[in-house]
Amino acid sequence: MSRPIAIALHGGAGVLTPGMLSVEDENAIHAALLNALQAGLVILEAGGTSLDAAQASVVELEECPWFNAGKGAVFTHLGDHELDAAIMNGANLEAGAVAGIHHVRNPIRAARAVMEHSEHVLLAGVGADRFLEQQDLELVANDWYSTPLRRRQLEAQQQQPEVVSLEPGGIEKKFGTVGAVALDRYGHVAAATSTGGITNKRYGRVGDSPLIGAGTWADDRSAAISATGHGEFFIRAVVAHNIASRIRLLQTDLNTACEQVVQGELKDLGGNGGVVAVSPSGETALSFNTPGMYRAWRDADGVLHTAIYAGDDRRYER
Ligand code: ASP
C-alpha cells in the first residue's frame, strides 16, 4: 500500500458569517481555495516533496487578490506594503523566513531563498531586501501588491479605527494571511505561511507568520502547522510549536492538540484565529475560534473540500 499524502491550507480567519459576502464572491473564493489546493496536490501526487507542495499552494494564494499576501496584501500606516513569510521542512527542521520585505512578488519564495541560500533563518527589512535582490526571484514595485479594496480598508481604519475595523477586543475583523501544510509520500511534512500582516501596522511591526514556532512549524516527529489570526497573541502562545509539543511529548492526537491550543490557551489570552495542520501519519486538522476561516483540504479518501464559514463544506469528488 502506498504511503498517505495530505494537504490543507487557509486563506485567513475572522468574522466571516453567511450573508457577509455575495454569492459571486463566495464562489470566487471557493474557486481560488480549490485552485491553490490543487496546485500543491498535483505535486504530491506526482511524487514531489511536501516543501514544494506547500510552497506551490501558497504561491497561488499570494497571486490571488482576495487574500492578504502578495497581491492584495494590506497597507501599512504609511501606505506601503511590508510582507512576511516563512517556510519549514519537517524532514530536517530547516527553516527560512522574511519579515518586512518590499519587492519580491512571491514572499514565500523569498523565505525559501533564505532557507536554501543563506546561513540564516530570518532576514528582515532593508537588509532582507538587499539579500533578495541578489537571488533568482521576480521583483516588483511595492505598489504592485496594492488593490482598491485594501486601500479602502486602510482609509476606513485610519478614519475610524475602533468602529470600522476593530472589534471590541481590538482585533481586525478578518485576517487574510495564507498558509499551507503538506505530507508527502516519503513521510515528510512541511509548512508555509505568507502575509501582509495587519492593516495600518506601524513601526516595523512583525506578526507571528514569519516567526518559526509561532505562526509556522514543521517537524516529522509531530506535525506541520500554519496559523492565521491576531499575531501578537499567536506569538505569546507560541501556537504552532505549542501544538507540536503536545503531539511529540504528550502523545496528544493532532486534532485534540490543535483544539487545545486554539480554543484553550490562545483564546484564554484573547487571541482570535486558527490553524491548519497535517501529521506524518496523514491526519489533517483545521481549528479556528473565529466565526469562519477560508480553508481547503484533502480528506483521507482523496475528496477535496473548501469552506468559508463554520460548518461550511463544499466537496469535490475526483
Ligand atoms: N497572523 C497575521 C499577523 O498577525 C495576520 C493574519 O493572520 O492575517 O501578521
Coordinates of C-alpha atoms and ligand atoms in Angstrom, one line a residue:
M1 CA 0.0 0.0 0.0
S2 CA 1.4 3.4 -0.9
R3 CA 2.0 5.9 1.9
P4 CA -0.5 8.6 2.6
I5 CA -0.3 12.1 1.4
A6 CA -2.1 15.1 2.9
I7 CA -2.6 18.8 2.2
A8 CA -4.6 21.6 3.8
L9 CA -4.5 25.3 3.5
H10 CA -6.0 28.5 4.9
G11 CA -6.6 32.0 3.5
G12 CA -7.2 33.7 6.8
A13 CA -9.7 33.5 9.6
G14 CA -12.1 36.1 11.1
V15 CA -15.6 37.4 11.4
L16 CA -16.9 35.6 8.4
T17 CA -20.6 34.8 8.6
P18 CA -23.1 33.7 6.0
G19 CA -24.6 36.7 4.2
M20 CA -21.4 38.8 4.5
L21 CA -20.2 38.0 1.0
S22 CA -22.2 38.0 -2.2
V23 CA -22.8 34.6 -3.8
E24 CA -20.4 35.6 -6.6
D25 CA -17.7 36.5 -4.2
E26 CA -18.2 33.3 -2.2
N27 CA -17.9 31.3 -5.4
A28 CA -14.8 33.1 -6.4
I29 CA -13.2 32.4 -3.0
H30 CA -14.1 28.7 -3.1
A31 CA -12.6 28.5 -6.6
A32 CA -9.4 30.2 -5.5
L33 CA -9.0 28.0 -2.5
L34 CA -9.6 24.9 -4.7
N35 CA -7.1 26.1 -7.2
A36 CA -4.5 26.6 -4.6
L37 CA -5.1 23.2 -3.1
Q38 CA -4.8 21.5 -6.4
A39 CA -1.5 23.3 -7.1
G40 CA 0.0 21.6 -4.1
L41 CA -1.8 18.3 -4.6
V42 CA -0.5 17.7 -8.1
I43 CA 3.0 18.0 -6.8
L44 CA 2.3 15.4 -4.0
E45 CA 0.6 13.1 -6.4
A46 CA 3.5 13.2 -8.8
G47 CA 5.8 12.2 -6.0
G48 CA 7.1 15.7 -5.2
T49 CA 8.0 16.9 -1.8
S50 CA 5.8 18.4 0.8
L51 CA 8.0 21.5 0.8
D52 CA 7.4 22.1 -2.9
A53 CA 3.7 21.4 -2.5
A54 CA 3.1 23.8 0.4
Q55 CA 5.1 26.5 -1.4
A56 CA 3.1 26.0 -4.6
S57 CA -0.2 26.3 -2.8
V58 CA 0.9 29.5 -1.1
V59 CA 2.2 31.0 -4.3
E60 CA -1.3 30.5 -5.8
L61 CA -2.8 32.3 -2.8
E62 CA -0.3 35.1 -3.0
E63 CA -1.2 35.6 -6.6
C64 CA -4.9 35.9 -5.7
P65 CA -6.0 39.4 -4.6
W66 CA -8.6 38.0 -2.3
F67 CA -6.1 37.2 0.3
N68 CA -3.7 39.3 2.4
A69 CA -0.5 38.0 1.0
G70 CA 1.4 39.0 -2.1
K71 CA -1.0 40.7 -4.5
G72 CA -3.8 42.0 -2.2
A73 CA -1.6 42.5 0.9
V74 CA -2.9 45.0 3.4
F75 CA -1.4 48.5 3.6
T76 CA 0.8 49.8 6.4
H77 CA 0.1 53.0 8.3
L78 CA 2.5 54.8 5.8
G79 CA 0.6 53.5 2.8
D80 CA 3.0 50.9 1.5
H81 CA 3.3 47.1 2.0
E82 CA 5.6 45.1 4.2
L83 CA 5.4 41.4 3.6
D84 CA 6.2 38.5 6.0
A85 CA 6.6 34.8 5.1
A86 CA 8.1 31.6 6.5
I87 CA 8.7 28.0 5.3
M88 CA 9.8 25.0 7.2
N89 CA 10.9 21.5 6.3
G90 CA 9.8 18.8 8.8
A91 CA 12.4 16.3 7.5
N92 CA 15.4 18.2 8.9
L93 CA 13.9 21.3 10.7
E94 CA 15.4 23.6 8.1
A95 CA 13.6 26.9 8.0
G96 CA 13.7 30.2 6.2
A97 CA 11.7 33.4 6.8
V98 CA 11.5 37.1 5.8
A99 CA 9.9 40.0 7.6
G100 CA 9.0 43.4 6.4
I101 CA 10.2 42.9 2.8
H102 CA 9.1 45.1 0.0
H103 CA 9.8 43.8 -3.5
V104 CA 9.6 40.1 -4.0
R105 CA 6.5 39.1 -6.0
N106 CA 6.1 35.9 -4.0
P107 CA 7.3 36.3 -0.5
I108 CA 7.2 32.6 0.2
R109 CA 9.9 32.1 -2.5
A110 CA 11.9 34.7 -0.6
A111 CA 11.6 32.6 2.6
R112 CA 12.7 29.6 0.7
A113 CA 15.7 31.5 -0.7
V114 CA 16.7 32.5 2.9
M115 CA 16.5 28.8 3.9
E116 CA 18.4 27.5 0.9
H117 CA 20.9 30.3 0.0
S118 CA 21.8 31.9 3.3
E119 CA 23.2 30.7 6.6
H120 CA 20.4 32.4 8.5
V121 CA 16.7 31.6 9.3
L122 CA 15.1 35.1 9.4
L123 CA 16.1 38.2 7.4
A124 CA 14.2 41.5 7.9
G125 CA 13.6 44.9 6.3
V126 CA 16.1 46.6 4.0
G127 CA 18.8 44.0 4.7
A128 CA 16.4 41.3 3.6
D129 CA 15.5 43.3 0.5
R130 CA 19.2 43.6 -0.4
F131 CA 19.8 39.9 0.0
L132 CA 16.7 39.1 -2.0
E133 CA 17.8 41.3 -4.9
Q134 CA 20.7 39.0 -5.4
Q135 CA 18.6 35.9 -5.6
D136 CA 16.9 34.5 -8.6
L137 CA 13.5 35.9 -7.7
E138 CA 10.9 38.1 -9.5
L139 CA 10.9 41.6 -8.1
V140 CA 8.0 44.1 -8.3
A141 CA 7.4 47.7 -7.4
N142 CA 5.9 48.0 -3.9
D143 CA 2.6 49.2 -5.3
W144 CA 2.2 46.0 -7.4
Y145 CA 0.7 44.5 -4.2
S146 CA -1.9 47.2 -3.9
T147 CA -5.6 46.7 -4.6
P148 CA -8.5 49.2 -4.3
L149 CA -10.2 47.1 -1.6
R150 CA -7.1 47.2 0.7
R151 CA -6.8 50.9 0.1
R152 CA -10.4 51.4 1.3
Q153 CA -9.7 49.3 4.3
L154 CA -6.7 51.4 5.3
E155 CA -8.7 54.6 4.8
A156 CA -11.6 53.3 6.8
Q157 CA -9.3 52.2 9.6
Q158 CA -7.4 55.5 9.7
Q159 CA -10.6 57.5 9.9
Q160 CA -12.5 55.4 12.5
P161 CA -10.2 52.8 13.9
E162 CA -12.4 51.5 16.6
V163 CA -15.6 51.4 14.7
V164 CA -14.8 50.3 11.3
S165 CA -12.1 47.7 11.5
L166 CA -11.6 46.8 15.1
E167 CA -13.8 44.5 17.2
P168 CA -14.4 45.2 20.9
G169 CA -11.4 43.1 21.7
G170 CA -9.3 45.3 19.5
I171 CA -8.7 43.0 16.6
E172 CA -9.1 43.2 12.9
K173 CA -12.3 41.7 11.6
K174 CA -10.8 39.3 9.2
F175 CA -7.2 38.1 8.9
G176 CA -6.2 37.2 5.4
T177 CA -2.8 35.5 5.9
V178 CA -2.4 32.4 3.7
G179 CA -0.7 29.2 4.6
A180 CA -0.4 25.6 3.6
V181 CA 0.8 22.3 5.2
A182 CA 1.5 19.1 3.4
L183 CA 2.6 15.5 3.9
D184 CA 4.5 13.8 1.0
R185 CA 4.8 10.1 0.1
Y186 CA 8.2 9.9 1.9
G187 CA 6.6 10.7 5.3
H188 CA 7.9 14.3 5.4
V189 CA 5.7 17.3 6.4
A190 CA 6.2 20.9 5.6
A191 CA 4.6 24.3 6.4
A192 CA 4.5 27.6 4.6
T193 CA 2.8 30.9 5.6
S194 CA 2.7 34.3 3.9
T195 CA 1.1 37.6 4.9
G196 CA 0.9 41.3 4.5
G197 CA 0.3 41.5 8.3
I198 CA -2.3 43.7 9.8
T199 CA -3.9 46.8 8.1
N200 CA -2.4 50.1 9.3
K201 CA 0.5 48.5 11.1
R202 CA 3.3 50.8 12.2
Y203 CA 6.9 50.9 13.4
G204 CA 8.1 47.8 11.6
R205 CA 5.5 45.6 13.3
V206 CA 6.1 41.9 12.6
G207 CA 3.4 39.3 13.4
D208 CA 3.6 35.6 14.1
S209 CA 3.6 34.3 10.5
P210 CA 7.4 34.6 9.9
L211 CA 8.3 33.5 13.4
I212 CA 9.3 29.9 13.4
G213 CA 7.2 28.2 16.2
A214 CA 4.6 30.9 16.4
G215 CA 2.8 31.0 13.0
T216 CA 4.8 28.3 11.2
W217 CA 6.2 25.0 12.3
A218 CA 7.0 21.6 10.7
D219 CA 8.6 18.6 12.3
D220 CA 8.3 15.0 11.2
R221 CA 8.1 13.9 14.8
S222 CA 4.9 15.8 15.3
A223 CA 3.2 17.8 12.6
A224 CA 3.2 20.8 10.2
I225 CA 1.2 23.8 11.3
S226 CA 0.4 27.1 9.7
A227 CA -1.6 29.8 11.6
T228 CA -3.7 32.9 10.9
G229 CA -5.0 35.4 13.3
H230 CA -4.0 38.2 15.6
G231 CA -0.3 37.7 15.5
E232 CA 0.6 39.3 18.9
F233 CA -1.4 36.5 20.7
F234 CA 0.0 33.7 18.5
I235 CA 3.5 34.9 19.3
R236 CA 2.8 34.9 23.1
A237 CA 1.1 31.5 22.9
V238 CA 3.8 30.1 20.5
V239 CA 0.9 28.5 18.9
A240 CA 2.4 26.3 16.2
H241 CA 5.2 24.8 18.4
N242 CA 2.8 24.6 21.3
I243 CA 0.6 22.3 19.2
A244 CA 3.6 20.2 18.0
S245 CA 5.0 19.8 21.5
R246 CA 1.7 18.4 22.8
I247 CA 1.8 15.8 20.0
R248 CA 5.5 14.9 20.5
L249 CA 5.8 15.0 24.2
L250 CA 2.3 14.2 25.4
Q251 CA 1.3 11.9 22.5
T252 CA -1.9 14.0 22.0
D253 CA -3.5 13.4 18.7
L254 CA -3.3 16.1 16.0
N255 CA -6.9 17.4 16.2
T256 CA -7.0 17.5 20.0
A257 CA -3.7 19.3 20.2
C258 CA -4.9 22.0 17.7
E259 CA -8.2 22.4 19.6
Q260 CA -6.5 22.6 23.0
V261 CA -4.3 25.5 21.9
V262 CA -6.7 27.3 19.6
Q263 CA -9.8 27.0 21.8
G264 CA -7.8 27.0 25.1
E265 CA -4.5 28.8 25.6
L266 CA -4.9 31.1 22.7
K267 CA -8.5 32.1 23.3
D268 CA -7.8 32.5 27.0
L269 CA -5.2 35.1 26.2
G270 CA -7.7 36.9 24.0
G271 CA -6.3 35.7 20.7
N272 CA -8.5 35.1 17.7
G273 CA -7.7 33.0 14.6
G274 CA -7.0 29.4 13.6
V275 CA -4.6 26.9 12.2
V276 CA -4.3 24.1 9.6
A277 CA -2.2 21.1 10.4
V278 CA -1.1 17.7 9.0
S279 CA 0.6 14.8 10.7
P280 CA 3.2 12.4 9.3
S281 CA 0.6 9.7 9.5
G282 CA -1.8 11.5 7.2
E283 CA -4.2 13.2 9.6
T284 CA -5.5 16.7 8.8
A285 CA -6.8 19.2 11.3
L286 CA -8.4 22.7 10.8
S287 CA -9.2 24.6 14.0
F288 CA -10.4 28.1 14.5
N289 CA -12.0 30.1 17.3
T290 CA -13.4 32.8 14.9
P291 CA -16.8 32.5 13.1
G292 CA -15.0 31.5 9.9
M293 CA -11.8 30.6 8.2
Y294 CA -11.0 30.4 4.5
R295 CA -9.8 26.9 4.2
A296 CA -9.4 23.9 1.9
W297 CA -8.2 20.3 2.5
R298 CA -8.0 16.8 1.0
D299 CA -9.5 14.2 3.2
A300 CA -8.2 10.6 3.7
D301 CA -10.4 9.3 0.9
G302 CA -9.0 11.8 -1.5
V303 CA -12.0 14.0 -1.6
L304 CA -11.3 17.8 -1.8
H305 CA -13.1 20.3 0.3
T306 CA -13.3 24.1 0.5
A307 CA -15.1 26.1 3.2
I308 CA -15.5 29.7 4.5
Y309 CA -17.9 29.7 7.5
A310 CA -18.0 27.3 10.4
G311 CA -19.9 24.1 9.4
D312 CA -19.4 25.0 5.7
D313 CA -18.2 22.2 3.4
R314 CA -18.1 22.1 -0.4
R315 CA -16.9 18.7 -1.7
Y316 CA -15.3 18.0 -4.9
E317 CA -15.3 14.3 -5.9
R318 CA -12.5 13.4 -8.2
Ligands
ASP1 N1 -1.2 36.5 11.7 C1 -1.0 37.6 10.8 C2 -0.2 38.7 11.5 O1 -0.5 38.9 12.7 C3 -2.3 38.2 10.4 C4 -3.2 37.3 9.7 O2 -3.3 36.1 10.0 O3 -3.9 37.8 8.7 O4 0.5 39.3 10.9

